[in-house]
mmCIF file of C-alpha atoms in Angstrom:
data_model
loop_
_atom_site.group_PDB
_atom_site.id
_atom_site.type_symbol
_atom_site.label_atom_id
_atom_site.label_comp_id
_atom_site.label_asym_id
_atom_site.label_seq_id
_atom_site.Cartn_x
_atom_site.Cartn_y
_atom_site.Cartn_z
ATOM 1 C CA MET A 1 12.178 39.038 -17.682
ATOM 2 C CA SER A 2 11.363 40.848 -14.422
ATOM 3 C CA CYS A 3 11.803 39.297 -10.977
ATOM 4 C CA SER A 4 8.065 39.475 -10.239
ATOM 5 C CA SER A 5 7.243 37.345 -13.287
ATOM 6 C CA VAL A 6 9.726 34.603 -12.348
ATOM 7 C CA ASP A 7 8.145 31.534 -10.739
ATOM 8 C CA LEU A 8 11.169 30.164 -8.892
ATOM 9 C CA LYS A 9 9.197 27.488 -7.073
ATOM 10 C CA ALA A 10 7.778 26.063 -10.311
ATOM 11 C CA TYR A 11 11.343 26.136 -11.673
ATOM 12 C CA LEU A 12 12.598 24.294 -8.590
ATOM 13 C CA LEU A 13 9.812 21.708 -8.868
ATOM 14 C CA GLY A 14 10.337 21.076 -12.584
ATOM 15 C CA GLU A 15 6.883 22.327 -13.511
ATOM 16 C CA LEU A 16 7.880 24.947 -16.117
ATOM 17 C CA PRO A 17 7.663 24.333 -19.867
ATOM 18 C CA PRO A 18 11.113 24.067 -21.533
ATOM 19 C CA ALA A 19 11.149 27.587 -23.046
ATOM 20 C CA GLU A 20 10.188 29.253 -19.769
ATOM 21 C CA ARG A 21 12.710 27.119 -17.938
ATOM 22 C CA VAL A 22 15.518 28.446 -20.119
ATOM 23 C CA SER A 23 14.355 32.054 -19.510
ATOM 24 C CA VAL A 24 14.388 31.554 -15.738
ATOM 25 C CA HIS A 25 17.770 29.870 -15.943
ATOM 26 C CA ASN A 26 19.217 32.890 -17.780
ATOM 27 C CA HIS A 27 17.532 35.298 -15.363
ATOM 28 C CA LEU A 28 19.116 33.530 -12.387
ATOM 29 C CA HIS A 29 22.567 34.159 -13.840
ATOM 30 C CA ALA A 30 21.822 37.861 -14.194
ATOM 31 C CA CYS A 31 19.895 38.544 -10.950
ATOM 32 C CA PRO A 32 21.694 38.114 -7.586
ATOM 33 C CA ALA A 33 18.469 38.508 -5.556
ATOM 34 C CA CYS A 34 16.663 35.724 -7.400
ATOM 35 C CA SER A 35 19.817 33.626 -7.355
ATOM 36 C CA ASP A 36 19.988 33.950 -3.538
ATOM 37 C CA GLU A 37 16.312 33.059 -3.226
ATOM 38 C CA MET A 38 16.848 30.040 -5.474
ATOM 39 C CA GLU A 39 19.742 28.933 -3.286
ATOM 40 C CA ARG A 40 17.529 29.098 -0.165
ATOM 41 C CA LEU A 41 14.793 27.103 -1.897
ATOM 42 C CA ASP A 42 17.328 24.534 -3.027
ATOM 43 C CA SER A 43 18.749 24.226 0.523
ATOM 44 C CA MET A 44 15.245 23.645 1.806
ATOM 45 C CA ARG A 45 14.600 20.949 -0.789
ATOM 46 C CA THR A 46 17.915 19.255 0.071
ATOM 47 C CA ALA A 47 16.943 19.253 3.743
ATOM 48 C CA LEU A 48 13.526 17.759 2.937
ATOM 49 C CA ALA A 49 15.152 15.073 0.803
ATOM 50 C CA SER A 50 17.217 13.962 3.807
ATOM 51 C CA LEU A 51 14.103 12.405 5.362
ATOM 52 C CA ALA A 52 14.528 8.762 4.345
ATOM 53 C CA ASP A 53 11.671 6.413 3.547
ATOM 54 C CA GLU A 54 10.883 3.688 6.082
ATOM 55 C CA GLU A 55 10.311 0.042 5.217
ATOM 56 C CA PRO A 56 6.751 -1.079 5.978
ATOM 57 C CA PRO A 57 6.882 -3.221 9.155
ATOM 58 C CA GLN A 58 4.968 -5.960 7.367
ATOM 59 C CA ARG A 59 4.477 -6.910 3.730
ATOM 60 C CA ILE A 60 0.999 -6.564 2.298
ATOM 61 C CA ALA A 61 -0.321 -9.511 0.305
ATOM 62 C CA PHE A 62 -3.666 -10.989 -0.628
ATOM 63 C CA VAL A 63 -4.660 -14.633 -0.902
ATOM 64 C CA SER A 64 -6.887 -16.118 -3.547
ATOM 65 C CA ASP A 65 -10.266 -17.477 -2.487
ATOM 66 C CA LYS A 66 -11.909 -19.921 -4.929
ATOM 67 C CA VAL A 67 -15.395 -18.824 -3.895
ATOM 68 C CA PHE A 68 -14.716 -15.255 -5.001
ATOM 69 C CA GLU A 69 -12.658 -16.056 -8.087
ATOM 70 C CA PRO A 70 -14.381 -15.178 -11.364
ATOM 71 C CA ARG A 71 -16.084 -17.945 -13.342
ATOM 72 C CA TRP A 72 -14.788 -18.788 -16.830
ATOM 73 C CA TRP A 73 -17.523 -16.716 -18.471
ATOM 74 C CA GLN A 74 -16.674 -13.738 -16.221
ATOM 75 C CA THR A 75 -13.039 -14.008 -17.298
ATOM 76 C CA ILE A 76 -14.080 -13.966 -20.956
ATOM 77 C CA TRP A 77 -16.542 -11.140 -20.334
ATOM 78 C CA ARG A 78 -13.786 -9.017 -18.791
ATOM 79 C CA SER A 79 -11.306 -9.759 -21.555
ATOM 80 C CA GLY A 80 -11.697 -7.242 -24.398
ATOM 81 C CA PRO A 81 -10.088 -9.243 -27.251
ATOM 82 C CA ALA A 82 -11.790 -12.500 -26.258
ATOM 83 C CA MET A 83 -15.126 -10.716 -25.988
ATOM 84 C CA GLY A 84 -14.614 -9.166 -29.409
ATOM 85 C CA PHE A 85 -13.786 -12.561 -30.908
ATOM 86 C CA ALA A 86 -16.806 -14.144 -29.239
ATOM 87 C CA SER A 87 -19.069 -11.361 -30.546
ATOM 88 C CA ALA A 88 -17.747 -11.801 -34.063
ATOM 89 C CA ALA A 89 -18.229 -15.576 -33.835
ATOM 90 C CA LEU A 90 -21.801 -15.119 -32.593
ATOM 91 C CA LEU A 91 -22.555 -12.674 -35.383
ATOM 92 C CA ALA A 92 -21.173 -15.091 -37.987
ATOM 93 C CA ALA A 93 -23.203 -17.933 -36.489
ATOM 94 C CA ALA A 94 -26.352 -15.791 -36.523
ATOM 95 C CA ILE A 95 -25.849 -14.919 -40.225
ATOM 96 C CA PHE A 96 -25.231 -18.585 -41.021
ATOM 97 C CA VAL A 97 -28.341 -19.745 -39.193
ATOM 98 C CA HIS A 98 -30.448 -16.983 -40.691
ATOM 99 C CA ALA A 99 -29.332 -17.938 -44.215
ATOM 100 C CA TYR A 100 -30.029 -21.666 -43.904
ATOM 101 C CA ALA A 101 -32.999 -21.771 -41.595
ATOM 102 C CA ARG A 102 -35.657 -19.709 -43.323
ATOM 103 C CA HIS A 103 -38.455 -22.167 -42.688
ATOM 104 C CA ALA A 104 -41.344 -21.024 -40.594
ATOM 105 C CA ALA A 105 -40.494 -21.286 -37.003
ATOM 106 C CA PRO A 106 -42.611 -23.766 -35.054
ATOM 107 C CA ALA A 107 -44.926 -22.445 -32.415
ATOM 108 C CA VAL A 108 -43.028 -21.898 -29.208
ATOM 109 C CA ASN A 109 -44.394 -22.664 -25.790
ATOM 110 C CA THR A 110 -42.804 -19.776 -23.847
ATOM 111 C CA ALA A 111 -44.293 -20.799 -20.512
ATOM 112 C CA GLU A 112 -42.651 -24.198 -20.747
ATOM 113 C CA ILE A 113 -39.310 -22.623 -21.725
ATOM 114 C CA GLU A 114 -39.501 -20.136 -18.857
ATOM 115 C CA GLN A 115 -40.247 -22.956 -16.442
ATOM 116 C CA ARG A 116 -37.316 -24.983 -17.776
ATOM 117 C CA ILE A 117 -34.965 -21.986 -17.528
ATOM 118 C CA GLU A 118 -36.132 -21.285 -13.995
ATOM 119 C CA GLN A 119 -35.492 -24.905 -13.016
ATOM 120 C CA GLN A 120 -32.027 -24.795 -14.545
ATOM 121 C CA VAL A 121 -31.181 -21.494 -12.875
ATOM 122 C CA ASN A 122 -32.419 -22.787 -9.518
ATOM 123 C CA ALA A 123 -30.407 -25.967 -9.969
ATOM 124 C CA ARG A 124 -27.243 -24.001 -10.783
ATOM 125 C CA ILE A 125 -27.706 -21.634 -7.865
ATOM 126 C CA GLY A 126 -28.293 -24.618 -5.557
ATOM 127 C CA ALA A 127 -25.178 -26.339 -6.876
ATOM 128 C CA ALA A 128 -23.088 -23.186 -6.493
ATOM 129 C CA VAL A 129 -24.292 -22.656 -2.913
ATOM 130 C CA THR A 130 -23.647 -26.316 -2.058
ATOM 131 C CA GLN A 131 -20.170 -26.066 -3.545
ATOM 132 C CA ALA A 132 -19.408 -22.853 -1.633
ATOM 133 C CA VAL A 133 -20.669 -24.335 1.640
ATOM 134 C CA ALA A 134 -18.653 -27.526 1.084
ATOM 135 C CA ALA A 135 -15.524 -25.480 0.368
ATOM 136 C CA ALA A 136 -16.066 -23.392 3.507
ATOM 137 C CA GLU A 137 -16.596 -26.535 5.609
ATOM 138 C CA GLN A 138 -13.483 -28.101 4.154
ATOM 139 C CA ARG A 139 -11.444 -25.023 5.028
ATOM 140 C CA GLN A 140 -12.900 -25.024 8.536
ATOM 141 C CA ASP A 141 -12.033 -28.732 8.957
ATOM 142 C CA GLN A 142 -8.494 -28.066 7.794
ATOM 143 C CA ARG A 143 -8.127 -25.209 10.258
ATOM 144 C CA ILE A 144 -9.438 -27.343 13.113
ATOM 145 C CA ALA A 145 -7.135 -30.259 12.161
ATOM 146 C CA GLN A 146 -4.199 -27.898 12.017
ATOM 147 C CA ALA A 147 -5.086 -26.398 15.408
ATOM 148 C CA VAL A 148 -5.372 -29.887 16.944
ATOM 149 C CA THR A 149 -2.016 -30.917 15.460
ATOM 150 C CA THR A 150 -0.394 -27.772 16.771
ATOM 151 C CA ALA A 151 -1.862 -28.342 20.247
ATOM 152 C CA GLU A 152 -0.695 -31.951 20.241
ATOM 153 C CA GLN A 153 2.790 -30.939 19.202
ATOM 154 C CA ARG A 154 2.884 -28.265 21.892
ATOM 155 C CA PHE A 155 1.642 -30.753 24.522
ATOM 156 C CA ASP A 156 4.205 -33.334 23.372
ATOM 157 C CA ALA A 157 7.010 -30.781 23.516
ATOM 158 C CA GLN A 158 5.910 -29.686 26.976
ATOM 159 C CA TYR A 159 5.706 -33.323 28.148
ATOM 160 C CA ARG A 160 9.212 -34.032 26.833
ATOM 161 C CA SER A 161 10.519 -30.902 28.457
ATOM 162 C CA GLU A 162 9.000 -31.829 31.829
ATOM 163 C CA LEU A 163 10.317 -35.379 31.483
ATOM 164 C CA ALA A 164 13.793 -34.064 30.792
ATOM 165 C CA ASN A 165 13.530 -31.805 33.835
ATOM 166 C CA ALA A 166 12.473 -34.771 35.959
ATOM 167 C CA HIS A 167 15.458 -36.794 34.702
ATOM 168 C CA GLN A 168 17.727 -33.891 35.424
ATOM 169 C CA MET A 169 16.328 -33.560 38.944
ATOM 170 C CA ALA A 170 16.719 -37.319 39.544
ATOM 171 C CA ASP A 171 20.349 -37.155 38.348
ATOM 172 C CA TYR A 172 20.932 -34.180 40.639
ATOM 173 C CA TYR A 173 19.506 -35.956 43.711
ATOM 174 C CA ARG A 174 21.415 -39.157 42.858
ATOM 175 C CA ASP A 175 24.603 -37.161 42.633
ATOM 176 C CA GLN A 176 23.868 -35.349 45.892
ATOM 177 C CA ASN A 177 23.104 -38.661 47.597
ATOM 178 C CA ALA A 178 26.409 -40.153 46.414
ATOM 179 C CA ARG A 179 28.307 -37.128 47.668
ATOM 180 C CA PHE A 180 26.519 -37.384 50.991
ATOM 181 C CA MET A 181 27.425 -41.065 51.274
ATOM 182 C CA VAL A 182 31.076 -40.364 50.491
ATOM 183 C CA ALA A 183 31.156 -37.525 53.007
ATOM 184 C CA SER A 184 29.536 -39.607 55.738
ATOM 185 C CA ASN A 185 31.947 -42.493 55.074
ATOM 186 C CA ASN A 186 34.894 -40.120 55.274
ATOM 187 C CA ALA A 187 33.540 -38.694 58.498
ATOM 188 C CA ALA A 188 33.092 -42.194 59.961
ATOM 189 C CA ARG A 189 36.638 -43.130 58.967
ATOM 190 C CA SER A 190 38.141 -39.996 60.435
ATOM 191 C CA SER A 191 36.243 -40.470 63.704
ATOM 192 C CA GLN A 192 37.664 -44.010 63.986
ATOM 193 C CA MET S 1 9.974 4.389 -15.953
ATOM 194 C CA ILE S 2 8.424 3.501 -19.323
ATOM 195 C CA PHE S 3 9.060 -0.207 -18.709
ATOM 196 C CA ARG S 4 7.579 0.107 -15.269
ATOM 197 C CA GLU S 5 4.449 1.795 -16.625
ATOM 198 C CA VAL S 6 4.033 -0.933 -19.224
ATOM 199 C CA GLU S 7 4.485 -3.655 -16.634
ATOM 200 C CA ASP S 8 2.095 -1.980 -14.218
ATOM 201 C CA ARG S 9 -0.478 -1.798 -16.977
ATOM 202 C CA ASP S 10 0.011 -5.497 -17.684
ATOM 203 C CA LEU S 11 -0.336 -6.381 -14.004
ATOM 204 C CA ILE S 12 -3.472 -4.269 -13.724
ATOM 205 C CA ALA S 13 -4.990 -6.051 -16.720
ATOM 206 C CA LYS S 14 -4.206 -9.457 -15.199
ATOM 207 C CA ALA S 15 -5.515 -8.414 -11.784
ATOM 208 C CA ARG S 16 -8.722 -7.221 -13.418
ATOM 209 C CA ARG S 17 -9.176 -10.706 -14.837
ATOM 210 C CA GLY S 18 -8.910 -12.097 -11.313
ATOM 211 C CA SER S 19 -5.186 -12.822 -10.915
ATOM 212 C CA VAL S 20 -4.403 -12.253 -7.254
ATOM 213 C CA ASP S 21 -0.734 -13.067 -7.886
ATOM 214 C CA ALA S 22 -0.456 -10.243 -10.423
ATOM 215 C CA TYR S 23 -2.082 -7.896 -7.948
ATOM 216 C CA ASN S 24 0.353 -8.943 -5.219
ATOM 217 C CA VAL S 25 3.254 -8.005 -7.494
ATOM 218 C CA LEU S 26 1.621 -4.644 -8.102
ATOM 219 C CA VAL S 27 1.182 -4.165 -4.339
ATOM 220 C CA SER S 28 4.832 -5.012 -3.687
ATOM 221 C CA ARG S 29 5.835 -2.245 -6.083
ATOM 222 C CA TRP S 30 3.732 0.444 -4.471
ATOM 223 C CA GLU S 31 3.384 -0.504 -0.782
ATOM 224 C CA ARG S 32 6.540 1.315 0.343
ATOM 225 C CA ARG S 33 5.509 4.597 -1.280
ATOM 226 C CA VAL S 34 1.927 4.376 -0.043
ATOM 227 C CA PHE S 35 3.040 3.392 3.477
ATOM 228 C CA ASN S 36 5.484 6.312 3.782
ATOM 229 C CA TYR S 37 2.947 8.788 2.404
ATOM 230 C CA LEU S 38 0.388 7.612 4.964
ATOM 231 C CA LEU S 39 2.958 7.468 7.750
ATOM 232 C CA ARG S 40 3.892 11.126 7.227
ATOM 233 C CA LEU S 41 0.220 12.078 7.084
ATOM 234 C CA VAL S 42 -1.093 10.230 10.136
ATOM 235 C CA ALA S 43 2.223 10.053 12.091
ATOM 236 C CA ASN S 44 1.553 6.562 13.458
ATOM 237 C CA ARG S 45 3.108 3.346 12.100
ATOM 238 C CA GLU S 46 0.264 0.999 13.043
ATOM 239 C CA ASP S 47 -2.349 3.321 11.581
ATOM 240 C CA ALA S 48 -0.238 3.770 8.453
ATOM 241 C CA LEU S 49 0.076 -0.004 8.001
ATOM 242 C CA ASP S 50 -3.647 -0.611 8.597
ATOM 243 C CA LEU S 51 -4.525 2.166 6.191
ATOM 244 C CA SER S 52 -2.110 0.779 3.584
ATOM 245 C CA GLN S 53 -3.854 -2.593 3.745
ATOM 246 C CA ASP S 54 -7.263 -0.914 3.422
ATOM 247 C CA VAL S 55 -6.018 1.152 0.484
ATOM 248 C CA PHE S 56 -4.801 -1.876 -1.465
ATOM 249 C CA LEU S 57 -7.943 -3.853 -0.654
ATOM 250 C CA LYS S 58 -10.176 -1.021 -1.895
ATOM 251 C CA ALA S 59 -7.992 -0.595 -4.944
ATOM 252 C CA TYR S 60 -8.407 -4.307 -5.768
ATOM 253 C CA GLN S 61 -12.151 -4.175 -5.287
ATOM 254 C CA ASN S 62 -12.457 -1.104 -7.534
ATOM 255 C CA LEU S 63 -9.756 -1.896 -10.081
ATOM 256 C CA ARG S 64 -12.321 -2.299 -12.864
ATOM 257 C CA LYS S 65 -13.491 1.280 -12.292
ATOM 258 C CA LEU S 66 -10.040 2.618 -13.193
ATOM 259 C CA ASP S 67 -10.597 4.044 -16.692
ATOM 260 C CA ASP S 68 -6.979 4.574 -17.699
ATOM 261 C CA PRO S 69 -4.356 2.200 -16.213
ATOM 262 C CA ALA S 70 -1.690 4.873 -16.850
ATOM 263 C CA LYS S 71 -3.391 6.914 -14.114
ATOM 264 C CA PHE S 72 -3.026 4.119 -11.562
ATOM 265 C CA PRO S 73 -0.532 6.022 -9.304
ATOM 266 C CA ALA S 74 -2.754 9.101 -8.938
ATOM 267 C CA TRP S 75 -5.835 6.894 -8.559
ATOM 268 C CA LEU S 76 -4.129 4.806 -5.851
ATOM 269 C CA PHE S 77 -3.006 7.896 -3.927
ATOM 270 C CA ARG S 78 -6.519 9.350 -4.229
ATOM 271 C CA ILE S 79 -7.759 6.272 -2.341
ATOM 272 C CA ALA S 80 -4.926 6.670 0.183
ATOM 273 C CA HIS S 81 -5.787 10.349 0.669
ATOM 274 C CA ASN S 82 -9.454 9.511 1.311
ATOM 275 C CA GLU S 83 -8.585 6.748 3.764
ATOM 276 C CA ALA S 84 -6.124 8.948 5.667
ATOM 277 C CA TYR S 85 -8.519 11.875 5.946
ATOM 278 C CA SER S 86 -11.306 9.557 7.015
ATOM 279 C CA LEU S 87 -9.118 8.391 9.916
ATOM 280 C CA LEU S 88 -7.888 11.903 10.754
ATOM 281 C CA ARG S 89 -11.451 13.226 10.875
ATOM 282 C CA LYS S 90 -12.520 10.313 13.082
ATOM 283 C CA ASN S 91 -9.616 10.780 15.485
ATOM 284 C CA ARG S 92 -9.608 14.558 15.621
ATOM 285 C CA PRO S 93 -12.975 16.161 14.916
ATOM 286 C CA ASP S 94 -11.692 19.519 16.195
ATOM 287 C CA GLY S 95 -8.928 19.593 13.549
ATOM 288 C CA GLU S 96 -5.868 19.770 15.784
ATOM 289 C CA LEU S 97 -2.432 18.958 14.403
ATOM 290 C CA ALA S 98 -1.588 15.335 13.598
ATOM 291 C CA VAL S 99 2.117 15.682 14.228
ATOM 292 C CA GLU S 100 3.365 17.416 17.317
ATOM 293 C CA PRO S 101 5.776 20.129 16.244
ATOM 294 C CA ARG S 102 9.216 19.443 17.606
ATOM 295 C CA SER S 103 11.258 22.268 18.991
ATOM 296 C CA GLY S 104 14.469 23.419 17.388
ATOM 297 C CA GLU S 105 15.160 25.472 14.317
ATOM 298 C CA ALA S 106 17.687 24.407 11.767
ATOM 299 C CA SER S 107 21.191 25.571 12.465
ATOM 300 C CA ALA S 108 24.045 26.144 10.052
ATOM 301 C CA ARG S 109 25.539 22.651 10.499
ATOM 302 C CA MET S 110 23.511 19.680 11.610
ATOM 303 C CA TYR S 111 24.073 15.962 11.942
ATOM 304 C CA PRO S 112 21.748 13.553 10.096
ATOM 305 C CA MET S 113 19.583 12.725 13.119
ATOM 306 C CA GLU S 114 19.203 16.407 14.032
ATOM 307 C CA LEU S 115 18.390 17.196 10.443
ATOM 308 C CA THR S 116 15.741 14.466 10.329
ATOM 309 C CA LEU S 117 14.167 15.815 13.521
ATOM 310 C CA ALA S 118 14.266 19.369 12.168
ATOM 311 C CA VAL S 119 12.578 18.277 8.931
ATOM 312 C CA GLN S 120 9.944 16.264 10.807
ATOM 313 C CA GLY S 121 9.332 19.245 13.075
ATOM 314 C CA ALA S 122 9.042 21.645 10.154
ATOM 315 C CA LEU S 123 6.589 19.334 8.382
ATOM 316 C CA GLY S 124 4.647 18.974 11.630
ATOM 317 C CA ARG S 125 4.132 22.730 11.837
ATOM 318 C CA LEU S 126 2.346 22.804 8.494
ATOM 319 C CA SER S 127 -1.402 22.415 8.211
ATOM 320 C CA GLU S 128 -2.573 18.998 6.994
ATOM 321 C CA ASP S 129 -3.401 20.360 3.544
ATOM 322 C CA GLN S 130 -0.008 22.031 3.204
ATOM 323 C CA ARG S 131 1.854 18.966 4.481
ATOM 324 C CA GLU S 132 0.028 16.666 2.085
ATOM 325 C CA ALA S 133 0.864 18.956 -0.845
ATOM 326 C CA VAL S 134 4.558 18.762 0.112
ATOM 327 C CA LEU S 135 4.399 14.965 0.507
ATOM 328 C CA LEU S 136 2.793 14.474 -2.900
ATOM 329 C CA LYS S 137 5.145 16.840 -4.705
ATOM 330 C CA ILE S 138 8.526 16.541 -2.978
ATOM 331 C CA TYR S 139 8.407 12.924 -1.803
ATOM 332 C CA GLN S 140 6.119 11.304 -4.395
ATOM 333 C CA GLY S 141 6.967 13.457 -7.422
ATOM 334 C CA PHE S 142 3.423 13.967 -8.716
ATOM 335 C CA LYS S 143 2.675 16.725 -11.234
ATOM 336 C CA PHE S 144 0.296 19.552 -10.340
ATOM 337 C CA GLU S 145 -2.450 17.989 -12.508
ATOM 338 C CA GLU S 146 -2.113 14.640 -10.743
ATOM 339 C CA MET S 147 -2.114 16.332 -7.333
ATOM 340 C CA ALA S 148 -5.323 18.139 -8.272
ATOM 341 C CA GLU S 149 -6.888 14.759 -9.118
ATOM 342 C CA ILE S 150 -5.693 13.158 -5.905
ATOM 343 C CA LEU S 151 -6.811 16.046 -3.702
ATOM 344 C CA ASP S 152 -9.953 16.696 -5.761
ATOM 345 C CA CYS S 153 -9.348 20.424 -6.000
ATOM 346 C CA PRO S 154 -8.266 22.958 -8.671
ATOM 347 C CA ILE S 155 -4.599 23.240 -9.678
ATOM 348 C CA SER S 156 -4.602 26.826 -8.379
ATOM 349 C CA THR S 157 -5.475 25.510 -4.896
ATOM 350 C CA VAL S 158 -2.740 22.887 -5.101
ATOM 351 C CA LYS S 159 -0.158 25.519 -6.045
ATOM 352 C CA SER S 160 -1.339 27.907 -3.338
ATOM 353 C CA ARG S 161 -1.057 25.233 -0.619
ATOM 354 C CA LEU S 162 2.304 24.031 -1.866
ATOM 355 C CA TYR S 163 3.857 27.472 -2.311
ATOM 356 C CA THR S 164 2.731 28.610 1.157
ATOM 357 C CA ALA S 165 4.157 25.403 2.625
ATOM 358 C CA LEU S 166 7.468 25.880 0.821
ATOM 359 C CA ASP S 167 7.744 29.463 2.137
ATOM 360 C CA LEU S 168 7.190 28.218 5.694
ATOM 361 C CA LEU S 169 9.639 25.341 5.262
ATOM 362 C CA LYS S 170 12.226 27.666 3.766
ATOM 363 C CA GLN S 171 12.136 29.877 6.859
ATOM 364 C CA THR S 172 12.837 26.855 9.052
ATOM 365 C CA LEU S 173 15.098 24.709 6.904
ATOM 366 C CA ALA S 174 16.924 27.000 4.516
ATOM 367 C CA PRO S 175 19.838 27.789 6.895
ATOM 368 C CA ILE S 176 20.681 24.088 7.128
ATOM 369 C CA ASN S 177 24.075 23.043 5.897
ATOM 370 C CA THR S 178 23.716 19.360 5.219
ATOM 371 C CA GLY S 179 27.430 18.742 5.314
ATOM 372 C CA GLY S 180 27.496 18.282 9.071
ATOM 373 C CA THR S 181 28.763 14.741 9.058
ATOM 374 C CA GLU S 182 32.409 15.608 8.403
#
């Protein structure tokens, strides 16, 4: 193996196939120039590895929102095994129905069926929208109630704090007044 | 690593069925790696955190498009790469360096803080493409094939960028003796 055919960087990075890796390993023992170069590359990698990872300043997390959660049929649709089972069940049902219901099919009024389907679809969409709006309103109400509670608590805390300050000030002035009275009495006594 | 791959696959399957909790576990496993990759690319903690959040949100929204769950790491870092370059292009249309090169070559014996500064400086002197190749290979441990997928370029380009970067880094960092803490 000649020096020009040796890919030291791929060797360093663990990208060589096992056989080639052994060849390079043997070459490094026999070639001082490549061995020196390998040592420099290894020093560089050691220096790079000294740069420690940082912890993210804040954890990343997502919250579930009922409005955007998949419906039961979406969950089944996305589940491979369940979908396979459902398909097999449908196929079996279709064979069963086909075998036992060979009588002439009655005339079908497609316009009436379409109208009924449209009404049902409209009703479901309306219900879903109503439900979503109600959920959004409920969340908004909860947020407002929470904000009001927080404000009340803050106001109460502030009121208590100011009251405590007032008491403290009153105690201070009472104390000062007593000291003043004692001092003035002492002064009166000494002047007598 | 095998256990982790299996568990990641399981979490991905659950998240695809709408389990936000499963996705949060998956995020907690990868957020540190993604954050540090982005931090070293954009050199700003707030931007790196914002980008990390965007990356995981986009990943959640597009999880069903992931063909092979075993390729989740490369797929996730592909999203991170796109988000980072989108920001870098927006911030610096003229293509100037993201990280200001710090002065100071590596000396024979350095203390940890000096060494960290020297490494940051050496990485800062690389072009963005070269630096990203080093980040993906040295710090994230991706294979050349995965890097080519993440960077959307041929393996030959990946190797060229990485090898050039390693030659430049070697000139700056090779003299370092990391035993300077004695």
